[in-house]
mmCIF file of C-alpha atoms in Angstrom:
data_model
loop_
_atom_site.group_PDB
_atom_site.id
_atom_site.type_symbol
_atom_site.label_atom_id
_atom_site.label_comp_id
_atom_site.label_asym_id
_atom_site.label_seq_id
_atom_site.Cartn_x
_atom_site.Cartn_y
_atom_site.Cartn_z
ATOM 1 C CA MET A 1 0.000 0.000 0.000
ATOM 2 C CA GLU A 2 2.849 2.393 0.767
ATOM 3 C CA ASN A 3 3.930 3.304 -2.776
ATOM 4 C CA VAL A 4 4.082 7.040 -2.184
ATOM 5 C CA LYS A 5 6.469 8.980 -4.440
ATOM 6 C CA LEU A 6 7.952 12.427 -3.970
ATOM 7 C CA VAL A 7 6.906 15.066 -6.510
ATOM 8 C CA GLU A 8 8.615 18.142 -5.093
ATOM 9 C CA LYS A 9 10.204 19.238 -1.831
ATOM 10 C CA VAL A 10 11.060 22.795 -0.858
ATOM 11 C CA VAL A 11 12.024 24.898 2.124
ATOM 12 C CA ASN A 12 9.719 27.871 2.585
ATOM 13 C CA ALA A 13 11.194 30.893 4.355
ATOM 14 C CA PRO A 14 9.360 34.027 5.557
ATOM 15 C CA GLU A 15 8.661 36.464 2.739
ATOM 16 C CA LYS A 16 10.015 39.273 4.927
ATOM 17 C CA LEU A 17 12.350 38.568 7.799
ATOM 18 C CA LYS A 18 11.788 40.457 11.027
ATOM 19 C CA GLN A 19 14.631 41.547 13.245
ATOM 20 C CA PRO A 20 16.454 38.331 14.310
ATOM 21 C CA ARG A 21 15.651 37.539 17.934
ATOM 22 C CA ARG A 22 15.283 34.736 20.426
ATOM 23 C CA LEU A 23 12.034 33.689 22.065
ATOM 24 C CA PHE A 24 11.929 32.385 25.605
ATOM 25 C CA LEU A 25 10.261 28.970 26.013
ATOM 26 C CA SER A 26 8.252 28.627 29.219
ATOM 27 C CA ASN A 27 8.350 25.599 31.485
ATOM 28 C CA ILE A 28 5.075 24.489 29.936
ATOM 29 C CA ASP A 29 6.635 24.674 26.458
ATOM 30 C CA LEU A 30 9.729 22.754 27.542
ATOM 31 C CA ALA A 31 7.584 19.941 28.948
ATOM 32 C CA LEU A 32 6.219 19.460 25.415
ATOM 33 C CA VAL A 33 9.347 19.187 23.267
ATOM 34 C CA VAL A 34 7.811 16.498 21.041
ATOM 35 C CA TYR A 35 6.440 16.460 17.512
ATOM 36 C CA GLN A 36 2.732 16.077 16.853
ATOM 37 C CA GLU A 37 1.653 14.703 13.457
ATOM 38 C CA THR A 38 -1.874 15.088 12.097
ATOM 39 C CA VAL A 39 -3.554 14.333 8.781
ATOM 40 C CA ILE A 40 -6.532 16.081 7.180
ATOM 41 C CA PHE A 41 -8.391 14.344 4.358
ATOM 42 C CA PHE A 42 -10.128 16.066 1.439
ATOM 43 C CA ASP A 43 -12.339 14.788 -1.359
ATOM 44 C CA PRO A 44 -11.088 15.399 -4.928
ATOM 45 C CA PRO A 45 -11.269 19.157 -5.705
ATOM 46 C CA SER A 46 -14.741 19.990 -6.988
ATOM 47 C CA ASN A 47 -13.523 23.245 -8.552
ATOM 48 C CA GLY A 48 -11.360 21.497 -11.130
ATOM 49 C CA MET A 49 -8.074 22.560 -9.490
ATOM 50 C CA SER A 50 -5.186 20.302 -10.463
ATOM 51 C CA PHE A 51 -2.847 18.831 -7.880
ATOM 52 C CA SER A 52 -0.015 20.983 -9.215
ATOM 53 C CA GLU A 53 -2.135 24.110 -8.801
ATOM 54 C CA ALA A 54 -3.168 23.043 -5.296
ATOM 55 C CA TYR A 55 0.297 22.408 -3.900
ATOM 56 C CA HIS A 56 1.763 25.488 -5.541
ATOM 57 C CA SER A 57 -0.964 27.576 -3.906
ATOM 58 C CA LEU A 58 0.229 26.070 -0.615
ATOM 59 C CA PHE A 59 3.901 26.798 -1.378
ATOM 60 C CA HIS A 60 3.227 30.401 -2.383
ATOM 61 C CA THR A 61 0.991 31.096 0.615
ATOM 62 C CA LEU A 62 3.469 30.058 3.277
ATOM 63 C CA GLY A 63 6.007 32.827 2.566
ATOM 64 C CA PRO A 64 3.646 35.708 3.471
ATOM 65 C CA LEU A 65 2.148 33.784 6.412
ATOM 66 C CA LEU A 66 5.555 32.938 7.881
ATOM 67 C CA ALA A 67 6.408 36.639 7.803
ATOM 68 C CA GLU A 68 3.853 36.902 10.633
ATOM 69 C CA TYR A 69 4.616 33.524 12.235
ATOM 70 C CA ASP A 70 8.367 33.956 11.879
ATOM 71 C CA PHE A 71 9.146 31.944 15.025
ATOM 72 C CA LEU A 72 7.748 28.815 13.328
ATOM 73 C CA ALA A 73 10.422 29.264 10.652
ATOM 74 C CA GLY A 74 13.091 29.378 13.362
ATOM 75 C CA ARG A 75 14.972 26.658 15.204
ATOM 76 C CA ARG A 76 15.164 25.374 18.779
ATOM 77 C CA VAL A 77 18.556 26.225 20.287
ATOM 78 C CA PRO A 78 20.184 26.226 23.746
ATOM 79 C CA SER A 79 19.814 29.449 25.710
ATOM 80 C CA LEU A 80 22.841 31.736 25.756
ATOM 81 C CA GLU A 81 22.505 32.000 29.533
ATOM 82 C CA ASP A 82 21.757 28.349 30.322
ATOM 83 C CA SER A 83 22.613 25.546 27.879
ATOM 84 C CA ASN A 84 20.082 23.268 29.595
ATOM 85 C CA HIS A 85 17.246 25.671 28.761
ATOM 86 C CA PHE A 86 16.031 25.960 25.166
ATOM 87 C CA GLU A 87 14.805 28.953 23.213
ATOM 88 C CA ILE A 88 13.578 29.540 19.671
ATOM 89 C CA GLU A 89 15.960 31.442 17.449
ATOM 90 C CA CYS A 90 13.897 33.372 14.894
ATOM 91 C CA ASN A 91 16.438 33.100 12.085
ATOM 92 C CA GLY A 92 14.183 32.549 9.059
ATOM 93 C CA ALA A 93 15.606 29.065 8.399
ATOM 94 C CA GLY A 94 12.182 28.032 7.073
ATOM 95 C CA VAL A 95 9.744 25.122 7.095
ATOM 96 C CA VAL A 96 9.853 21.991 4.940
ATOM 97 C CA VAL A 97 6.999 21.379 2.489
ATOM 98 C CA ALA A 98 6.728 18.233 0.360
ATOM 99 C CA ALA A 99 4.293 17.246 -2.394
ATOM 100 C CA ALA A 100 3.782 13.547 -3.107
ATOM 101 C CA ARG A 101 1.601 11.103 -5.030
ATOM 102 C CA THR A 102 0.434 7.549 -4.401
ATOM 103 C CA ASP A 103 -1.728 5.094 -6.337
ATOM 104 C CA THR A 104 -3.487 4.067 -3.134
ATOM 105 C CA LYS A 105 -7.141 5.103 -3.027
ATOM 106 C CA LEU A 106 -8.946 6.631 -0.079
ATOM 107 C CA ASP A 107 -11.278 3.664 0.495
ATOM 108 C CA GLU A 108 -8.269 1.343 0.910
ATOM 109 C CA PHE A 109 -7.493 2.933 4.274
ATOM 110 C CA GLY A 110 -10.766 1.892 5.869
ATOM 111 C CA GLU A 111 -11.909 4.044 8.803
ATOM 112 C CA LEU A 112 -10.198 7.407 8.408
ATOM 113 C CA LEU A 113 -10.812 8.610 11.958
ATOM 114 C CA VAL A 114 -8.607 5.892 13.422
ATOM 115 C CA PRO A 115 -4.844 6.643 13.658
ATOM 116 C CA LYS A 116 -2.897 3.872 11.941
ATOM 117 C CA LYS A 117 0.583 2.967 10.745
ATOM 118 C CA GLU A 118 -0.485 3.313 7.099
ATOM 119 C CA PHE A 119 -0.764 7.074 7.669
ATOM 120 C CA ARG A 120 3.016 7.225 8.160
ATOM 121 C CA GLN A 121 3.378 7.502 4.376
ATOM 122 C CA PHE A 122 1.754 10.930 4.565
ATOM 123 C CA VAL A 123 4.776 12.246 6.497
ATOM 124 C CA ALA A 124 7.323 10.010 4.742
ATOM 125 C CA PHE A 125 9.254 12.894 3.176
ATOM 126 C CA LEU A 126 9.413 15.104 6.264
ATOM 127 C CA PRO A 127 12.325 15.307 8.719
ATOM 128 C CA GLN A 128 11.779 12.657 11.375
ATOM 129 C CA GLU A 129 12.323 13.029 15.119
ATOM 130 C CA ALA A 130 14.555 9.950 15.288
ATOM 131 C CA GLU A 131 16.930 11.180 12.560
ATOM 132 C CA GLU A 132 20.520 11.841 13.550
ATOM 133 C CA MET A 133 20.256 15.579 13.165
ATOM 134 C CA ASP A 134 21.164 18.358 15.549
ATOM 135 C CA HIS A 135 18.022 19.945 17.008
ATOM 136 C CA LYS A 136 19.153 23.355 15.725
ATOM 137 C CA ASP A 137 18.845 21.963 12.188
ATOM 138 C CA LYS A 138 15.388 20.424 12.632
ATOM 139 C CA PRO A 139 12.419 22.493 11.383
ATOM 140 C CA LEU A 140 9.789 23.273 13.981
ATOM 141 C CA VAL A 141 7.090 22.783 11.344
ATOM 142 C CA SER A 142 6.813 20.728 8.181
ATOM 143 C CA PHE A 143 4.002 19.751 5.809
ATOM 144 C CA GLN A 144 3.359 17.020 3.257
ATOM 145 C CA PHE A 145 0.590 17.336 0.665
ATOM 146 C CA THR A 146 -0.320 14.032 -1.015
ATOM 147 C CA GLN A 147 -2.619 13.153 -3.905
ATOM 148 C CA LEU A 148 -4.219 9.707 -3.772
ATOM 149 C CA GLY A 149 -5.017 7.464 -6.727
ATOM 150 C CA CYS A 150 -8.710 8.418 -6.552
ATOM 151 C CA GLY A 151 -7.935 12.154 -6.660
ATOM 152 C CA SER A 152 -8.524 12.715 -2.944
ATOM 153 C CA LEU A 153 -5.985 14.870 -1.099
ATOM 154 C CA VAL A 154 -4.215 14.485 2.247
ATOM 155 C CA PHE A 155 -2.643 17.430 4.082
ATOM 156 C CA ALA A 156 -0.297 16.276 6.847
ATOM 157 C CA SER A 157 1.381 18.591 9.331
ATOM 158 C CA ARG A 158 4.208 18.027 11.779
ATOM 159 C CA PHE A 159 4.541 20.651 14.538
ATOM 160 C CA ASN A 160 6.981 20.734 17.416
ATOM 161 C CA HIS A 161 4.668 21.039 20.405
ATOM 162 C CA CYS A 162 7.113 23.325 22.240
ATOM 163 C CA ALA A 163 6.211 26.124 19.802
ATOM 164 C CA VAL A 164 2.429 25.765 19.540
ATOM 165 C CA ASP A 165 -0.518 24.055 21.160
ATOM 166 C CA GLY A 166 -3.674 22.756 19.478
ATOM 167 C CA VAL A 167 -5.450 26.124 19.493
ATOM 168 C CA ALA A 168 -2.435 27.847 17.942
ATOM 169 C CA VAL A 169 -2.119 25.132 15.266
ATOM 170 C CA ARG A 170 -5.791 25.534 14.439
ATOM 171 C CA GLU A 171 -5.428 29.318 14.088
ATOM 172 C CA PHE A 172 -2.316 28.933 11.939
ATOM 173 C CA GLU A 173 -4.030 26.442 9.622
ATOM 174 C CA ALA A 174 -7.176 28.580 9.486
ATOM 175 C CA ASN A 175 -5.056 31.522 8.313
ATOM 176 C CA LEU A 176 -3.200 29.266 5.879
ATOM 177 C CA ALA A 177 -6.493 27.984 4.465
ATOM 178 C CA ALA A 178 -7.863 31.517 4.159
ATOM 179 C CA LEU A 179 -4.751 32.763 2.368
ATOM 180 C CA THR A 180 -4.871 29.901 -0.164
ATOM 181 C CA ARG A 181 -8.350 31.217 -1.016
ATOM 182 C CA GLY A 182 -7.005 34.782 -1.169
ATOM 183 C CA VAL A 183 -9.842 36.102 4.285
ATOM 184 C CA ASP A 184 -6.412 36.973 6.012
ATOM 185 C CA VAL A 185 -8.502 36.477 9.152
ATOM 186 C CA ARG A 186 -5.768 37.341 11.686
ATOM 187 C CA LYS A 187 -7.287 40.721 12.484
ATOM 188 C CA GLN A 188 -10.638 39.082 13.312
ATOM 189 C CA VAL A 189 -9.205 36.779 15.987
ATOM 190 C CA VAL A 190 -9.328 38.026 19.575
ATOM 191 C CA PRO A 191 -7.639 35.378 21.829
ATOM 192 C CA PRO A 192 -7.635 35.746 25.610
ATOM 193 C CA ALA A 193 -3.807 35.695 25.521
ATOM 194 C CA PRO A 194 -1.941 38.763 24.213
ATOM 195 C CA PRO A 195 -2.139 39.362 20.424
ATOM 196 C CA GLY A 196 0.328 37.185 18.565
ATOM 197 C CA PHE A 197 0.567 34.555 21.331
ATOM 198 C CA ALA A 198 0.959 31.098 19.825
ATOM 199 C CA GLY A 199 2.814 29.087 22.427
ATOM 200 C CA ASN A 200 1.381 26.510 24.803
ATOM 201 C CA ALA A 201 -1.459 27.321 27.167
ATOM 202 C CA LEU A 202 -1.724 23.714 28.299
ATOM 203 C CA VAL A 203 -1.836 23.078 32.027
ATOM 204 C CA PRO A 204 -3.269 19.648 32.910
ATOM 205 C CA ALA A 205 -6.124 19.305 35.359
ATOM 206 C CA PHE A 206 -6.142 16.062 37.319
ATOM 207 C CA ALA A 207 -8.879 13.791 38.598
ATOM 208 C CA HIS A 208 -7.956 10.994 41.019
ATOM 209 C CA ALA A 209 -9.939 7.842 41.736
ATOM 210 C CA THR A 210 -9.135 4.345 42.948
ATOM 211 C CA VAL A 211 -10.120 1.288 40.936
ATOM 212 C CA LYS A 212 -12.605 0.473 43.713
ATOM 213 C CA GLU A 213 -14.235 3.913 43.350
ATOM 214 C CA ILE A 214 -14.451 3.601 39.580
ATOM 215 C CA LYS A 215 -16.104 0.181 39.879
ATOM 216 C CA GLU A 216 -18.492 1.034 42.702
ATOM 217 C CA GLU A 217 -19.351 4.748 42.479
ATOM 218 C CA ASP A 218 -22.204 5.884 40.268
ATOM 219 C CA ASP A 219 -21.474 7.790 37.034
ATOM 220 C CA SER A 220 -22.528 11.177 38.403
ATOM 221 C CA THR A 221 -19.939 10.931 41.219
ATOM 222 C CA LEU A 222 -17.142 10.116 38.771
ATOM 223 C CA VAL A 223 -18.192 12.938 36.436
ATOM 224 C CA ARG A 224 -18.090 15.296 39.419
ATOM 225 C CA LYS A 225 -14.501 14.239 40.155
ATOM 226 C CA VAL A 226 -13.523 15.269 36.619
ATOM 227 C CA GLN A 227 -15.389 18.556 36.942
ATOM 228 C CA GLU A 228 -13.596 19.317 40.210
ATOM 229 C CA GLY A 229 -10.266 18.734 38.472
ATOM 230 C CA VAL A 230 -11.168 21.269 35.791
ATOM 231 C CA GLU A 231 -12.500 23.772 38.344
ATOM 232 C CA ARG A 232 -9.120 23.829 40.118
ATOM 233 C CA LEU A 233 -7.590 25.524 37.073
ATOM 234 C CA ASP A 234 -7.530 29.060 38.412
ATOM 235 C CA ASP A 235 -4.701 31.596 38.269
ATOM 236 C CA GLU A 236 -3.051 30.260 41.420
ATOM 237 C CA TYR A 237 -3.137 26.667 40.102
ATOM 238 C CA VAL A 238 -1.591 27.647 36.751
ATOM 239 C CA ARG A 239 1.224 29.624 38.363
ATOM 240 C CA SER A 240 1.863 26.807 40.826
ATOM 241 C CA GLY A 241 1.999 24.353 37.913
ATOM 242 C CA ILE A 242 4.630 26.453 36.145
ATOM 243 C CA ASP A 243 6.713 26.528 39.334
ATOM 244 C CA TRP A 244 6.390 22.734 39.669
ATOM 245 C CA LEU A 245 7.729 22.295 36.139
ATOM 246 C CA GLU A 246 10.672 24.561 36.931
ATOM 247 C CA VAL A 247 11.630 22.459 39.958
ATOM 248 C CA ASN A 248 10.903 18.976 38.590
ATOM 249 C CA LYS A 249 11.764 19.463 34.912
ATOM 250 C CA GLY A 250 9.070 17.118 33.688
ATOM 251 C CA VAL A 251 5.388 16.338 33.332
ATOM 252 C CA PRO A 252 3.506 15.173 36.459
ATOM 253 C CA CYS A 253 2.295 11.915 34.906
ATOM 254 C CA GLU A 254 2.030 8.866 37.131
ATOM 255 C CA GLU A 255 2.091 5.230 36.067
ATOM 256 C CA ASP A 256 -1.296 3.917 34.887
ATOM 257 C CA SER A 257 -2.561 7.453 34.277
ATOM 258 C CA PHE A 258 -3.776 8.808 30.961
ATOM 259 C CA SER A 259 -4.285 12.218 29.395
ATOM 260 C CA LEU A 260 -7.440 13.308 27.617
ATOM 261 C CA VAL A 261 -7.085 16.037 24.982
ATOM 262 C CA SER A 262 -10.119 17.622 23.375
ATOM 263 C CA TRP A 263 -9.692 18.795 19.772
ATOM 264 C CA TRP A 264 -13.368 18.757 18.897
ATOM 265 C CA LYS A 265 -13.752 22.362 20.101
ATOM 266 C CA LEU A 266 -11.036 23.735 17.802
ATOM 267 C CA GLY A 267 -13.272 24.010 14.727
ATOM 268 C CA ILE A 268 -10.998 21.850 12.536
ATOM 269 C CA GLU A 269 -14.020 20.510 10.674
ATOM 270 C CA HIS A 270 -14.805 23.984 9.304
ATOM 271 C CA GLY A 271 -11.470 24.341 7.510
ATOM 272 C CA GLU A 272 -11.630 25.189 3.809
ATOM 273 C CA PHE A 273 -8.593 25.484 1.543
ATOM 274 C CA SER A 274 -8.479 26.552 -2.079
ATOM 275 C CA TRP A 275 -8.785 22.890 -3.104
ATOM 276 C CA GLY A 276 -11.810 22.122 -0.948
ATOM 277 C CA LYS A 277 -13.392 21.592 2.449
ATOM 278 C CA PHE A 278 -12.178 19.390 5.276
ATOM 279 C CA LYS A 279 -13.407 15.806 5.113
ATOM 280 C CA CYS A 280 -12.015 14.502 8.405
ATOM 281 C CA ALA A 281 -8.844 14.734 10.490
ATOM 282 C CA THR A 282 -6.928 12.508 12.877
ATOM 283 C CA LEU A 283 -3.466 11.797 14.261
ATOM 284 C CA VAL A 284 -0.907 9.855 12.248
ATOM 285 C CA LEU A 285 -0.202 7.603 15.239
ATOM 286 C CA LEU A 286 -1.615 7.608 18.756
ATOM 287 C CA LYS A 287 0.828 7.760 21.658
ATOM 288 C CA PRO A 288 0.202 5.343 24.573
ATOM 289 C CA GLY A 289 -1.714 6.908 27.444
ATOM 290 C CA LEU A 290 -3.293 9.574 25.230
ATOM 291 C CA VAL A 291 -7.025 9.855 24.559
ATOM 292 C CA MET A 292 -8.057 12.268 21.808
ATOM 293 C CA LEU A 293 -11.539 13.672 21.242
ATOM 294 C CA LEU A 294 -11.797 14.609 17.556
ATOM 295 C CA PRO A 295 -14.603 16.104 15.462
ATOM 296 C CA VAL A 296 -16.436 13.986 12.919
ATOM 297 C CA PRO A 297 -17.361 15.233 9.426
ATOM 298 C CA GLU A 298 -20.029 17.931 9.362
ATOM 299 C CA GLY A 299 -23.596 16.684 9.528
ATOM 300 C CA LYS A 300 -22.778 13.326 11.149
ATOM 301 C CA GLY A 301 -22.947 14.463 14.779
ATOM 302 C CA GLY A 302 -21.123 12.991 17.759
ATOM 303 C CA LEU A 303 -17.411 12.755 18.468
ATOM 304 C CA SER A 304 -14.557 10.491 17.464
ATOM 305 C CA ILE A 305 -12.765 9.015 20.493
ATOM 306 C CA CYS A 306 -9.232 7.846 19.728
ATOM 307 C CA LEU A 307 -7.367 5.664 22.217
ATOM 308 C CA GLU A 308 -5.201 2.557 22.232
ATOM 309 C CA LEU A 309 -6.297 -0.557 24.140
ATOM 310 C CA PRO A 310 -5.804 -4.335 23.832
ATOM 311 C CA ASP A 311 -8.468 -5.882 21.585
ATOM 312 C CA ASP A 312 -10.520 -7.412 24.404
ATOM 313 C CA GLN A 313 -10.506 -4.165 26.395
ATOM 314 C CA MET A 314 -11.394 -2.148 23.310
ATOM 315 C CA GLU A 315 -14.385 -4.378 22.708
ATOM 316 C CA LEU A 316 -15.562 -3.831 26.274
ATOM 317 C CA PHE A 317 -14.928 -0.063 26.038
ATOM 318 C CA CYS A 318 -17.038 0.176 22.877
ATOM 319 C CA ARG A 319 -19.897 -1.749 24.513
ATOM 320 C CA LEU A 320 -19.800 0.551 27.533
ATOM 321 C CA MET A 321 -19.766 3.686 25.369
ATOM 322 C CA LEU A 322 -22.727 2.394 23.357
ATOM 323 C CA GLY A 323 -24.645 1.504 26.541
ATOM 324 C CA GLU A 324 -24.886 -2.182 25.666
#
């Protein structure tokens, strides 16, 4: 199935380079120095746009957009003051963008909302995390745009999580989509963080319960435990969490715990590029201990829950979710 072939590969740099500078990475950012890979699927362009026209519209759009998001075209480097602390050097080194083709058709992948190893081909021509490459040479962002044998399109992105969180990725891709259509929407966005903020605003809220409680307590009690975890996220909690990260240099994850991340509120399903509207999106691969809530295609209702479990446990989980 993996017969993907490279068509073109370029490095896109900002159209205009701002004054070179370094950006401080917070303790929250430094706890997330990993790459996140996602894929968005599109039906064949209904407007008659060729694949060449589509990927060149992507190439040409990135230069002007990176002039605003210049830090994404930078590189992660050790701090001048402390070599154990990393910063982003905004040096205009650029992002990698690849265009590829495969004879594989969309229906050969089965359920598109499920992360799977076959999706690795959609990032095959992007710099990989395991490559023997100095971190100062690794792009913070890269994209691969692939045409399938049936004419459908796949847009894969690879972001270093230290630079952006899910909300920031969504805003970047919304601006990218708008620019490929000709509705710079940046001036219409009013985030609660200062204008231009695109780092990580991720501070985990925790709910604790014993196995005995989970088995014996009623659902409303367990839901309340989760709500209480979320309600603890006030200003004092966030600042305390940042201090904890400074002291412990890590993420407060215990054995047998899991993290739930909600992407269904980001509005990914409303994305529209010059070549068409979003069909569905998911992760390339799912990391152990991570549960993702993703949107389903418009009009279908509900949510897509992505998690990894042994087959027998997955069968039980599905029965419980369906109320059987």
